[in-house]
Coordinates of C-alpha atoms and ligand atoms in Angstrom, one line a residue:
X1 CA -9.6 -4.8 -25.8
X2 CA -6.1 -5.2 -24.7
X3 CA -4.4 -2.0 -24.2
X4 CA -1.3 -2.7 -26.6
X5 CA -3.9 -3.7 -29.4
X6 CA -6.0 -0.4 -28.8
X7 CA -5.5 2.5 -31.1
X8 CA -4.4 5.0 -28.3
X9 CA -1.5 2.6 -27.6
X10 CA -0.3 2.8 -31.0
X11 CA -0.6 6.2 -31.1
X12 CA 1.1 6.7 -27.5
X13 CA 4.0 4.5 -29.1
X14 CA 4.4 7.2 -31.6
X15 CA 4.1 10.2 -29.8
X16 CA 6.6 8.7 -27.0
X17 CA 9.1 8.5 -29.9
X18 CA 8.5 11.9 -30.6
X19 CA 9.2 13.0 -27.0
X20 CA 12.4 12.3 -26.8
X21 CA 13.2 16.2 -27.0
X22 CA 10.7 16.9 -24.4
X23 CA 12.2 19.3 -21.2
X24 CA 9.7 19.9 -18.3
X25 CA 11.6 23.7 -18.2
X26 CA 10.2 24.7 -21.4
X27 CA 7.2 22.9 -21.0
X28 CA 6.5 25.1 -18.2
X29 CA 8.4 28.1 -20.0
X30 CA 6.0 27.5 -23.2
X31 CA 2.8 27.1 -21.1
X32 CA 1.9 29.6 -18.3
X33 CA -1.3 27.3 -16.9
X34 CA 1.1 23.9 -17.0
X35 CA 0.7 24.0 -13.2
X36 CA -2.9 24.8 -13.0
X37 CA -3.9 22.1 -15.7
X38 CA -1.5 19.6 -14.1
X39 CA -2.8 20.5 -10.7
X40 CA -5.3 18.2 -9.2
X41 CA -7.7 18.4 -5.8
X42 CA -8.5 15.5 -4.6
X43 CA -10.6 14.5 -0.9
X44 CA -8.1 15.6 1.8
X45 CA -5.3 15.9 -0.7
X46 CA -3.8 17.9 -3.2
X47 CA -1.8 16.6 -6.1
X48 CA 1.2 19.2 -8.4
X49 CA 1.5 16.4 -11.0
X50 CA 2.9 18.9 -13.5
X51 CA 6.6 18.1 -13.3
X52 CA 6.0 15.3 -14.8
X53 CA 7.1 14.3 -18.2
X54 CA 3.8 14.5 -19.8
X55 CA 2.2 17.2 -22.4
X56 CA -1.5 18.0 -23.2
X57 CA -1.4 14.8 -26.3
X58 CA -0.1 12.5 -23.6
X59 CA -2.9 13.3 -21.8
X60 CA -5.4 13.0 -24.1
X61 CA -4.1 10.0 -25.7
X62 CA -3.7 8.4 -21.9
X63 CA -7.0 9.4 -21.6
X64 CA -8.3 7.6 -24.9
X65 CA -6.5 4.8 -23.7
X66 CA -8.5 4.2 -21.0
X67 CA -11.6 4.9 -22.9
X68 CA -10.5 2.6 -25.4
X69 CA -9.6 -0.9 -22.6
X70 CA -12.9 -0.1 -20.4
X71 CA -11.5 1.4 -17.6
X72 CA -14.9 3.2 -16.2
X73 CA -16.7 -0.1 -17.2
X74 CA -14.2 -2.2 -15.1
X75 CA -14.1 0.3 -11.8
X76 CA -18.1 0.8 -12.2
X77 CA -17.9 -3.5 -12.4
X78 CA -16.1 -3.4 -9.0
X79 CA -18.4 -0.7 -7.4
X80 CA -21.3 -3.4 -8.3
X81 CA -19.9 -6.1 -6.9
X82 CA -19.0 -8.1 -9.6
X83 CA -16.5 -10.9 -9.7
X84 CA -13.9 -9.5 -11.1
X85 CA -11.0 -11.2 -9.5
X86 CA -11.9 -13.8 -11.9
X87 CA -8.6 -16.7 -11.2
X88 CA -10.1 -17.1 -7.4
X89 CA -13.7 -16.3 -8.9
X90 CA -14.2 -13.6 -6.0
X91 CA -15.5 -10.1 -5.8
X92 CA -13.5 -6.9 -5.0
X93 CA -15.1 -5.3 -2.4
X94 CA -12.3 -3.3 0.1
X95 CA -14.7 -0.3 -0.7
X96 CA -17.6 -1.7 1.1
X97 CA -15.8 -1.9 4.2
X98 CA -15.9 2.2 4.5
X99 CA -19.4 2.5 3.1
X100 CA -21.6 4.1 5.3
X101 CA -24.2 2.0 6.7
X102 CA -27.7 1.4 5.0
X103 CA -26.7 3.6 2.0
X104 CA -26.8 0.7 -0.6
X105 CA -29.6 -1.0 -2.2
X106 CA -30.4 -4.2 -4.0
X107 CA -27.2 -7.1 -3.6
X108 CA -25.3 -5.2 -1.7
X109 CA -27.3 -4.2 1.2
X110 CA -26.9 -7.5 2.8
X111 CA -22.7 -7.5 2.4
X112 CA -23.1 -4.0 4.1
X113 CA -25.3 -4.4 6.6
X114 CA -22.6 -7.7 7.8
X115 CA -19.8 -4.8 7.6
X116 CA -21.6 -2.5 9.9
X117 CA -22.1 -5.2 12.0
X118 CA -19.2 -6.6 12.4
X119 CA -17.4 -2.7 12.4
X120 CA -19.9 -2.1 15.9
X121 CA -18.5 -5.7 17.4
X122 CA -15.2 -4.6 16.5
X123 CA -15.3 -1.1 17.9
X124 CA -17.5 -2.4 21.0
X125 CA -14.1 -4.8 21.5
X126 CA -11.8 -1.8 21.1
X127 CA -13.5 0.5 23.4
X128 CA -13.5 -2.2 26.1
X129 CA -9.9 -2.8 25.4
X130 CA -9.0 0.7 25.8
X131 CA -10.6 0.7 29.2
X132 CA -8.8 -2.1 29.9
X133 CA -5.6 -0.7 32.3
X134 CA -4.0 -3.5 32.8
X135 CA -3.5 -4.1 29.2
X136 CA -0.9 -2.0 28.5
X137 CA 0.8 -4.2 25.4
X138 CA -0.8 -5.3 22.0
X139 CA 1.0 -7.8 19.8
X140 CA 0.3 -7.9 16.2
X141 CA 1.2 -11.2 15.0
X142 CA 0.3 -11.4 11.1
X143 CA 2.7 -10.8 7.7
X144 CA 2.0 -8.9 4.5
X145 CA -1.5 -7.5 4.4
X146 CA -2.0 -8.7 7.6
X147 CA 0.7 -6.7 9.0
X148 CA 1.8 -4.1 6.5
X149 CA -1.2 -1.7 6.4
X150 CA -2.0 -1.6 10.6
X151 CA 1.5 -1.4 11.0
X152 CA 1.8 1.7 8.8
X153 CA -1.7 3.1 9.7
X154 CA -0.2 2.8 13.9
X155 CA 2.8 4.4 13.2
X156 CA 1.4 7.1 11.0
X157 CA -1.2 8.0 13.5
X158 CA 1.2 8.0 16.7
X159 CA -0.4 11.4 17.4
X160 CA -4.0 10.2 18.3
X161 CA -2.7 7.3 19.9
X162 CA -4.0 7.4 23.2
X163 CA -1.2 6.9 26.3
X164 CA -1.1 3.5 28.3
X165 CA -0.5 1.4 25.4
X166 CA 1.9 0.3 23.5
X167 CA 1.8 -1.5 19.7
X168 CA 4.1 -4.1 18.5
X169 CA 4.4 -6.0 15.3
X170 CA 5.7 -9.4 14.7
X171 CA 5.5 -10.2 11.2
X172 CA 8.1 -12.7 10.4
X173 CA 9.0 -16.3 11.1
X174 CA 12.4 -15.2 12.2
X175 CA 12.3 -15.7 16.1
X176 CA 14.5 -13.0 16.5
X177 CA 11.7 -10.6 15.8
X178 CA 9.1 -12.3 18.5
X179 CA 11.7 -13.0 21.2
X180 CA 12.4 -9.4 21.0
X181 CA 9.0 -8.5 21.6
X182 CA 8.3 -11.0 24.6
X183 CA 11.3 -10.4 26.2
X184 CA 9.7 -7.0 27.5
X185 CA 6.6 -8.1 28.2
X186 CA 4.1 -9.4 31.1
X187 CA 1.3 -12.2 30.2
X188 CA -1.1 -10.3 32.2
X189 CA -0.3 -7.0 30.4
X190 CA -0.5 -8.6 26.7
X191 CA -3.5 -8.8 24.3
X192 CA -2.1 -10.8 21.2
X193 CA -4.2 -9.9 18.2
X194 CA -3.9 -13.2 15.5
X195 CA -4.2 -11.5 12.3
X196 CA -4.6 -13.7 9.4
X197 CA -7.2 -13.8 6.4
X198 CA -6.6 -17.7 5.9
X199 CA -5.3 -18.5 8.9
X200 CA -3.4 -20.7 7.4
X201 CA 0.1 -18.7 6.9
X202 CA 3.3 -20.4 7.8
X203 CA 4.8 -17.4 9.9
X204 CA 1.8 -16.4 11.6
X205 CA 0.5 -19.6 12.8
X206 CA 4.3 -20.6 14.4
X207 CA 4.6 -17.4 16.0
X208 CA 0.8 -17.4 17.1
X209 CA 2.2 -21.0 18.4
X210 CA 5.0 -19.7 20.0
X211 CA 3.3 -16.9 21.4
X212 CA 0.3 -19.1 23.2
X213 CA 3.2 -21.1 24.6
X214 CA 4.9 -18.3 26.3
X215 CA 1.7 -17.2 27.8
X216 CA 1.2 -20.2 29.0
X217 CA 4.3 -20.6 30.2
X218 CA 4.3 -17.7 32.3
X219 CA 1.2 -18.8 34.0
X220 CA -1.3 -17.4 31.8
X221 CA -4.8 -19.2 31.4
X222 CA -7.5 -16.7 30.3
X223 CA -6.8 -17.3 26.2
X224 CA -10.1 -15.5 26.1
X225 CA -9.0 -12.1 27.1
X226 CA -5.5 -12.4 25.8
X227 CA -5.5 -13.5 22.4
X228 CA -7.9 -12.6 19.8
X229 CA -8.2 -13.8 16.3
X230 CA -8.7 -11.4 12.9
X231 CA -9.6 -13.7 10.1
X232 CA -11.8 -14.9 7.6
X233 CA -11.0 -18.5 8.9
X234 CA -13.0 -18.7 12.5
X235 CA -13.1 -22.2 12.5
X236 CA -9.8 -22.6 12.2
X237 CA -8.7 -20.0 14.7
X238 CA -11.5 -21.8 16.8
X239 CA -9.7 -24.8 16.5
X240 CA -6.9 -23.6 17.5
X241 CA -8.3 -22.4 20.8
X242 CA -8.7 -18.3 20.5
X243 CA -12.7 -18.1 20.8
X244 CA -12.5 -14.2 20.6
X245 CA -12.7 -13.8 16.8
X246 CA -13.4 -10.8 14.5
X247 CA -14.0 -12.1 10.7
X248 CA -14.4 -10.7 7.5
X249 CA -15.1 -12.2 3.7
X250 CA -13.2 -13.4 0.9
X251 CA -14.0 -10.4 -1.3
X252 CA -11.2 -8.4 0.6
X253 CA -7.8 -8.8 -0.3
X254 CA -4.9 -9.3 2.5
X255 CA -3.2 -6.0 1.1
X256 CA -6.2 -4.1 1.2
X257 CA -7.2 -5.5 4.3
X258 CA -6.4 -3.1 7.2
X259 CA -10.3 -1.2 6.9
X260 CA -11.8 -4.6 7.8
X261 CA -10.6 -6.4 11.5
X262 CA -7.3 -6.6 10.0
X263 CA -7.5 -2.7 11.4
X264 CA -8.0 -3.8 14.9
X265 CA -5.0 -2.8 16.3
X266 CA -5.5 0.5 14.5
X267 CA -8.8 1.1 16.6
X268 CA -7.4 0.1 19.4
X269 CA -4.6 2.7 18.9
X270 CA -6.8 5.7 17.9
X271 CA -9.8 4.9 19.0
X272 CA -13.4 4.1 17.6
X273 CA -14.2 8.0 15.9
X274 CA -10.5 8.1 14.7
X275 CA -11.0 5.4 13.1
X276 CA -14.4 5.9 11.5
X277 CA -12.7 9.2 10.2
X278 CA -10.0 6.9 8.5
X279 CA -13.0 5.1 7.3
X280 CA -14.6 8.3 6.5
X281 CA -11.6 9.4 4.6
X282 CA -10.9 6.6 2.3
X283 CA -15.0 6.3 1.5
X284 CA -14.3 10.5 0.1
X285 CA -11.4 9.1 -2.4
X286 CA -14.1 6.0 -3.1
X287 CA -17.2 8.5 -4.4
X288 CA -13.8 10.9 -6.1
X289 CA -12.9 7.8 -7.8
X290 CA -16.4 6.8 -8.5
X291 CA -17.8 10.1 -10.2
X292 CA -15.2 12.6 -11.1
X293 CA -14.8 12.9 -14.9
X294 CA -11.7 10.6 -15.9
X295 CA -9.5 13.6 -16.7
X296 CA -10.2 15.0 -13.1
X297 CA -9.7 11.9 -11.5
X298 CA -7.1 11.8 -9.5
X299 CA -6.6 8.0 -8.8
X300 CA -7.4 7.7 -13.2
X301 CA -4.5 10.4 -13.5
X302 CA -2.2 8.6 -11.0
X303 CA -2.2 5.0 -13.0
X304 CA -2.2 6.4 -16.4
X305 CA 1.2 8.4 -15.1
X306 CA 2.4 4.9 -14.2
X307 CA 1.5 3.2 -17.5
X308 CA 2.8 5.9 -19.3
X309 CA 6.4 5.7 -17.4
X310 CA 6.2 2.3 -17.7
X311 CA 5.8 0.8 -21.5
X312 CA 6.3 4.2 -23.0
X313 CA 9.3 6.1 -21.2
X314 CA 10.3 2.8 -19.9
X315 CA 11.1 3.6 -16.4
X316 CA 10.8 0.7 -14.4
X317 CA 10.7 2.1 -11.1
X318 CA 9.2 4.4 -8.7
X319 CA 10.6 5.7 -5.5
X320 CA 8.2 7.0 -2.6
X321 CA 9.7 9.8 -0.5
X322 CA 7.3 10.5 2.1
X323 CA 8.5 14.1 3.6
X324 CA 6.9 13.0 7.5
X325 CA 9.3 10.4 9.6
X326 CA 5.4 9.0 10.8
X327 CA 4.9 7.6 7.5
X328 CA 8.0 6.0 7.8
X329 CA 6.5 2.2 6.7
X330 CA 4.5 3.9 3.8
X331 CA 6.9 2.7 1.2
X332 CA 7.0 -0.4 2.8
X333 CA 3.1 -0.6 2.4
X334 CA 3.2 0.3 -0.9
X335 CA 5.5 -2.3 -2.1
X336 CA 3.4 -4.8 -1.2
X337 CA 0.0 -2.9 -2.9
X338 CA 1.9 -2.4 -6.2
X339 CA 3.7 -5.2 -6.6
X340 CA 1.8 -8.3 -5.2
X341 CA -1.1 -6.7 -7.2
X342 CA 0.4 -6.0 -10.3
X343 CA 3.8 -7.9 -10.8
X344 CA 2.0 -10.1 -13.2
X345 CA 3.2 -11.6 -16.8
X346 CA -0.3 -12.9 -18.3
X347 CA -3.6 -11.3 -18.6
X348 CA -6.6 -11.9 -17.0
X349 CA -7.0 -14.8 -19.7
X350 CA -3.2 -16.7 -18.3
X351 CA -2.2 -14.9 -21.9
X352 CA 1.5 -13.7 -21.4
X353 CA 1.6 -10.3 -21.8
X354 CA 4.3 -8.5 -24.6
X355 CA 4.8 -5.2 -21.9
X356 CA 5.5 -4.4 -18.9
X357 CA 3.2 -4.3 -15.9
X358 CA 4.3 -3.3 -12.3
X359 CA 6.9 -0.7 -11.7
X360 CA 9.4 -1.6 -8.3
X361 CA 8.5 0.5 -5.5
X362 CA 11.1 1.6 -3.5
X363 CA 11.8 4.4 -0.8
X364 CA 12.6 5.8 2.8
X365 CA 11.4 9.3 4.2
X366 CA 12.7 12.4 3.0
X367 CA 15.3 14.2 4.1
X368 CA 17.2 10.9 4.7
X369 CA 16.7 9.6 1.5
X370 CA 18.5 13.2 0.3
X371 CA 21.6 12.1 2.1
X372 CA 21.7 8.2 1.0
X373 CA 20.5 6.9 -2.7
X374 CA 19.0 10.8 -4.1
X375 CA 22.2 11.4 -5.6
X376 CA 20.9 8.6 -8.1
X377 CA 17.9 10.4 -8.3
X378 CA 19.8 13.6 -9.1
X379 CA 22.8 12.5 -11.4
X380 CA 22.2 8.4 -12.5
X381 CA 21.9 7.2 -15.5
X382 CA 18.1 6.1 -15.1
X383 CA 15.5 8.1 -14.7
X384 CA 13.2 7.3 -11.6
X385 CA 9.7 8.9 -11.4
X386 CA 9.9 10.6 -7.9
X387 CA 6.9 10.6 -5.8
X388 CA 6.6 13.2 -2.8
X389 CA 4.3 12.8 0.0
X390 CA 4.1 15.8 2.8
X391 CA 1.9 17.6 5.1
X392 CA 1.5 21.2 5.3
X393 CA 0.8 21.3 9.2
X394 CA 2.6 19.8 11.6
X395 CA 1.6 18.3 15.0
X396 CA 4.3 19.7 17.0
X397 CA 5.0 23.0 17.7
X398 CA 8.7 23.1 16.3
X399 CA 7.9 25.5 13.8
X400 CA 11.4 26.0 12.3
X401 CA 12.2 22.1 11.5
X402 CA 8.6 21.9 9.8
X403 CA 9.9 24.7 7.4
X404 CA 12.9 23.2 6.9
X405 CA 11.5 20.1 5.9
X406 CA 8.9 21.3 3.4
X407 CA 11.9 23.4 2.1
X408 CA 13.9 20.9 1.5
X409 CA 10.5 18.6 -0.1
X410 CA 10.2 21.4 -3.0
X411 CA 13.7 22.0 -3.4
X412 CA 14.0 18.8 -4.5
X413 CA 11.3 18.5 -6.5
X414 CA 12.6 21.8 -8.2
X415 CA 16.7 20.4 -8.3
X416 CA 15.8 17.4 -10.4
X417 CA 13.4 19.2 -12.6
X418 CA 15.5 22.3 -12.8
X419 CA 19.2 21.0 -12.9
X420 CA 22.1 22.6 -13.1
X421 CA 24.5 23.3 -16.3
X422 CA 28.1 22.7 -15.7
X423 CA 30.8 22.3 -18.5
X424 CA 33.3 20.0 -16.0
X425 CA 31.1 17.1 -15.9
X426 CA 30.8 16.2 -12.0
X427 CA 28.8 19.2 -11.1
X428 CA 26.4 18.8 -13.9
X429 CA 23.0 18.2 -13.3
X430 CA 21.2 17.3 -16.2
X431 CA 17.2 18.2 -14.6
X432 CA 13.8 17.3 -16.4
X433 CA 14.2 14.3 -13.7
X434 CA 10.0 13.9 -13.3
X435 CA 8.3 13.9 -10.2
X436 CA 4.9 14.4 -8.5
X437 CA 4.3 16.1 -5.1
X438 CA 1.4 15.2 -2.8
X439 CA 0.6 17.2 0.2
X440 CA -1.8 16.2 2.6
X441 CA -3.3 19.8 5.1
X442 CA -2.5 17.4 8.0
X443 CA -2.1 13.6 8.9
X444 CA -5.4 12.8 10.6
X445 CA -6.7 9.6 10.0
X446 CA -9.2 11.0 7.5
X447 CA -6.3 12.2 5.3
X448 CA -4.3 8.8 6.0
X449 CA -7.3 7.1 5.0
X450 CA -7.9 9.0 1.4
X451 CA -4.3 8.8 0.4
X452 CA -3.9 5.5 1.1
X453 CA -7.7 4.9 -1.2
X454 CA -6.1 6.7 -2.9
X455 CA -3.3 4.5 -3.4
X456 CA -5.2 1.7 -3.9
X457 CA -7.2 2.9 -6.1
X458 CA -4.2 4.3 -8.9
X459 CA -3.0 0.6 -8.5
X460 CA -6.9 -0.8 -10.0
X461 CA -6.2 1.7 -13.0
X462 CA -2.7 0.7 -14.2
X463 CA -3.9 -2.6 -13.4
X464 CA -7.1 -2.2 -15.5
X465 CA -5.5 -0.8 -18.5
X466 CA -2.6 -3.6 -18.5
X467 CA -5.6 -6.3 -18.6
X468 CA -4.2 -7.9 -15.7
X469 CA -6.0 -9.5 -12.6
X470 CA -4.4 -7.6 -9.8
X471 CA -6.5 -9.1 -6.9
X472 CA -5.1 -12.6 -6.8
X473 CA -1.2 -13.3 -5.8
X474 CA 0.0 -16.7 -7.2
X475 CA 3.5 -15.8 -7.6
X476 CA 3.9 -16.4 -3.6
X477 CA 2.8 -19.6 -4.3
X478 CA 5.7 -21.7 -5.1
X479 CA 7.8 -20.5 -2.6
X480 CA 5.1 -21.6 -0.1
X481 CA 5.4 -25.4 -1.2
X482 CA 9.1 -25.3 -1.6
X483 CA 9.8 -24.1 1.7
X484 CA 8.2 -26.7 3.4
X485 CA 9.9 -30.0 1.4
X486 CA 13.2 -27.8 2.0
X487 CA 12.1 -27.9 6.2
X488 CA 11.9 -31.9 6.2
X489 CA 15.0 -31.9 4.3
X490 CA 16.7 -29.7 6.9
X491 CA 15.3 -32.1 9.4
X492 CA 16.3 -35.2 7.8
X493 CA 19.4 -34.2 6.1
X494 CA 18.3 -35.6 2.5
X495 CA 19.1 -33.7 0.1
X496 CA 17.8 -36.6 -3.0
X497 CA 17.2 -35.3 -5.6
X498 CA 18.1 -31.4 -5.5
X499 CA 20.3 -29.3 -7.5
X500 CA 23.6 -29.0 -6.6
X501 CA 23.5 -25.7 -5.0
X502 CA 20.2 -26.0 -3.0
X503 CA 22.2 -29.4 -1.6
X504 CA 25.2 -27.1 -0.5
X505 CA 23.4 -25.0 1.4
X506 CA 21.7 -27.8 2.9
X507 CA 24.5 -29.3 4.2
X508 CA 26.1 -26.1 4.8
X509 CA 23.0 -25.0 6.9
X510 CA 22.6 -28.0 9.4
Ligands
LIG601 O1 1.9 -14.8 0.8 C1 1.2 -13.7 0.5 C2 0.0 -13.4 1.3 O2 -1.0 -14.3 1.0 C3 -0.4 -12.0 1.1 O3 -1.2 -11.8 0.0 C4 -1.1 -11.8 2.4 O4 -1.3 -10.4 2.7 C5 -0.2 -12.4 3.4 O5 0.3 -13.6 2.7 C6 -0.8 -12.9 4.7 O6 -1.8 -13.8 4.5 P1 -2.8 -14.1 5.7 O7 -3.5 -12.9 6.1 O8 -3.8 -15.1 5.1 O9 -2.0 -14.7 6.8

């Protein structure tokens, strides 16, 4: 049933109207286990969710919500394999990708058994690479899913990247970006990874272009050893001359692409155990999600949160404040998982929806974000769910900026719950401001790889309960086709036809 025509939404309607008065201080003032109730464990992870704006009915009735729209029924529907991304008639199956091999029966085994396979020739390639002295550069050429994920997985893993290499990421059609990159680099020295699930994308495939030509152009000839091609598309990537090929299958989604050969230049970077452990850690938060009861779900507790905040409290954003400068491109990573997935205005049946579906995601690591945008946090007039990410143990041995910095992570957490009464106005903070912390014992890739699962997963339950499909991406569509009519018109200078303002720029641009 549709979740605004279910009883629990009704009754979640109500009871937000009724919360108006609601203060997270005597919430915890009133209820002395608030923090154990509201506390949840989770595979590598810990999760304080109990400064947020919720009370034991909210809860329950968040909890009857799901009942009442399927949710188990849906997630179980996903774990067999069904269909469900039912507009491009495709399974959802990012899951299988860190399933251990031989450990499913019936349908599946076959899917699984081409994962492991393809995970050995993959890890075979990365090893040899690794070996591989003289390549000391690897250039990521993909964009969104294709980039996003590897590029925040690299970064966030720095520490078990092995010395000798380095990592770069050229993402957008904007030459700046590539030039940059070749401008430092040998032809002998570079392996150029071409990561694309359709290989069909406009910026990959001209800076894949580009790329081959500068290659060439510097006298290299073994394409073989120097490019390689991550796609689901190896005939076209054969056809356009890169015979080293890693594939993978329609059933995983570019944005939850990066366990598949999307994650190559992750292996490369960490190596083939690292990256079975980021494997490893994302298949944990896969069984959590599976078989924990709802209300001790962590990834269940996570997207009812957000459909709460968003059609009941009506706060249309959340901001990510990741308190470790290594997951500096998380927020990035998560824009891209929320919205692409769930930015949607119709159901699953094209019927347009009456509410609300995804939040904006928005952030930059903490403390900087303290000195830039948290003063809206603290004293705007909107209230923005805050979400904190940190890690209890460091990697470096600089004991007394790791204090500082988890200081300052609670602090916060406690400044916009707690506020601060001041009759003049300016120094007035008026607190209950919600937020949830996450903190992760360390950032290994198994903990990298449950958070983000994690993640992925929270996004499938406010996606579930809103009736939406959020494993197809239409919306980037029409952009697609515009842009290239709007490139022969920059070539040809006709602007027939066009609005007035799209034919000034035009004319202002060539
Ligand atoms: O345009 C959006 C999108 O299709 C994303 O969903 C995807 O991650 C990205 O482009 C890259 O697509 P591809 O991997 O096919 O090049």
């Amino acid at each position: 049933m549709r979740c605004d025509q279910t009883a629990a939404w009704k009754a979640l309607q109500a009871h937000a109207r009724s919360f108006a008065g609601f203060d997270l201080r005597e919430a915890f003032a009133t209820d002395p286990a608030r923090a154990q109730v509201l506390g949840q464990a989770a595979p590598h992870l810990w999760a304080d969710l109990s400064k947020n704006q919720t009370d034991a009915t909210t809860e329950a009735l968040l909890l009857a919500l799901a009942g009442q729209t399927g949710l188990a029924a849906h997630r179980d529907a996903m774990f067999r394999g069904e269909r469900i991304n039912g507009t491009e008639d495709r399974a959802v199956m990012h899951w299988l990708l860190r399933q251990p091999a031989g450990s499913l029966a019936g349908a599946l085994a076959e899917p699984l058994a081409q994962v492991h396979e393809t995970l050995e020739a993959m890890l075979h390639y990365t090893e040899q690479v690794r070996g591989d002295a003289a390549i000391t550069d690897v250039v990521n050429i993909g964009i969104g899913g294709s980039d996003l994920g590897p590029q925040m997985a690299v970064i966030a893993l720095q520490d078990f990247v092995a010395p000798g290499k380095r990592f770069h990421f050229v993402s957008n059609v904007d030459g700046h970006e590539l030039a940059a990159v070749l401008r430092g680099l040998k032809a002998e020295n570079t392996l150029f990874l071409i990561a694309s699930k359709t290989f069909t994308t406009q910026e990959t495939m001209t800076n894949a272009r580009s790329a081959l030509a500068w290659f060439q152009a510097q006298g290299g000839r073994d394409v073989a050893r120097h490019f390689a091609a991550l796609t689901t598309n190896v005939s076209a990537a054969a056809a356009f001359g890169i015979t080293t090929t890693f594939g993978f299958w329609d059933w995983v989604g570019g944005r939850y692409s990066l366990w598949s050969a999307i994650g190559l230049p992750i292996a490369i970077a960490i190596g083939t155990e690292h990256f079975r452990q980021l494997l490893a850690g994302a298949h944990a938060m896969d069984q959590h999600f599976q078989t924990a009861p709802l209300a001790a779900n962590l990834p269940v507790r996570l997207g009812l949160l957000d459909v709460w905040y968003r059609n009941f409290l009506g706060y249309t954003s959340r901001s990510i404040a990741p308190y470790h400068s290594a997951l500096r491109r998380l927020p990035a990573y998560l824009q891209q998982l929320e919205m692409e997935s769930n930015g949607k205005r119709v159901d699953r049946n094209g019927q347009a929806l009456p509410y609300g579906t995804s939040p904006v995601l928005w952030g930059e690591p903490g403390t900087n974000g303290q000195h830039a945008y948290f003063q809206m946090l603290h004293q705007g007039t909107d209230t923005v769910p805050l979400e904190f990410i940190a890690v209890k143990t460091p990697t470096h041995s600089l004991a007394e900026h790791h204090e500082l910095l988890l200081a300052n992570a609670i602090a916060q957490a406690q400044a916009l719950m707690l506020g601060q009464h001041d009759e003049g106005g300016h120094r007035h903070f008026t607190g209950n401001r919600p937020s949830t912390f996450l903190l992760l014992g360390e950032l290994t890739p198994a903990s990298l790889g449950a958070l983000i699962a994690l993640q992925e997963h929270r996004v499938f339950v406010s996606g579930s309960v809103w009736g939406i499909n959020s494993f197809d991406q239409w919306g980037v569509e029409l952009g697609k086709v515009l842009a290239r009519d709007i490139h022969a018109r920059i070539l040809s200078g006709d602007a027939g036809g066009v609005d007035a303002s799209t034919a000034g720029l035009l004319a202002r641009v060539r």
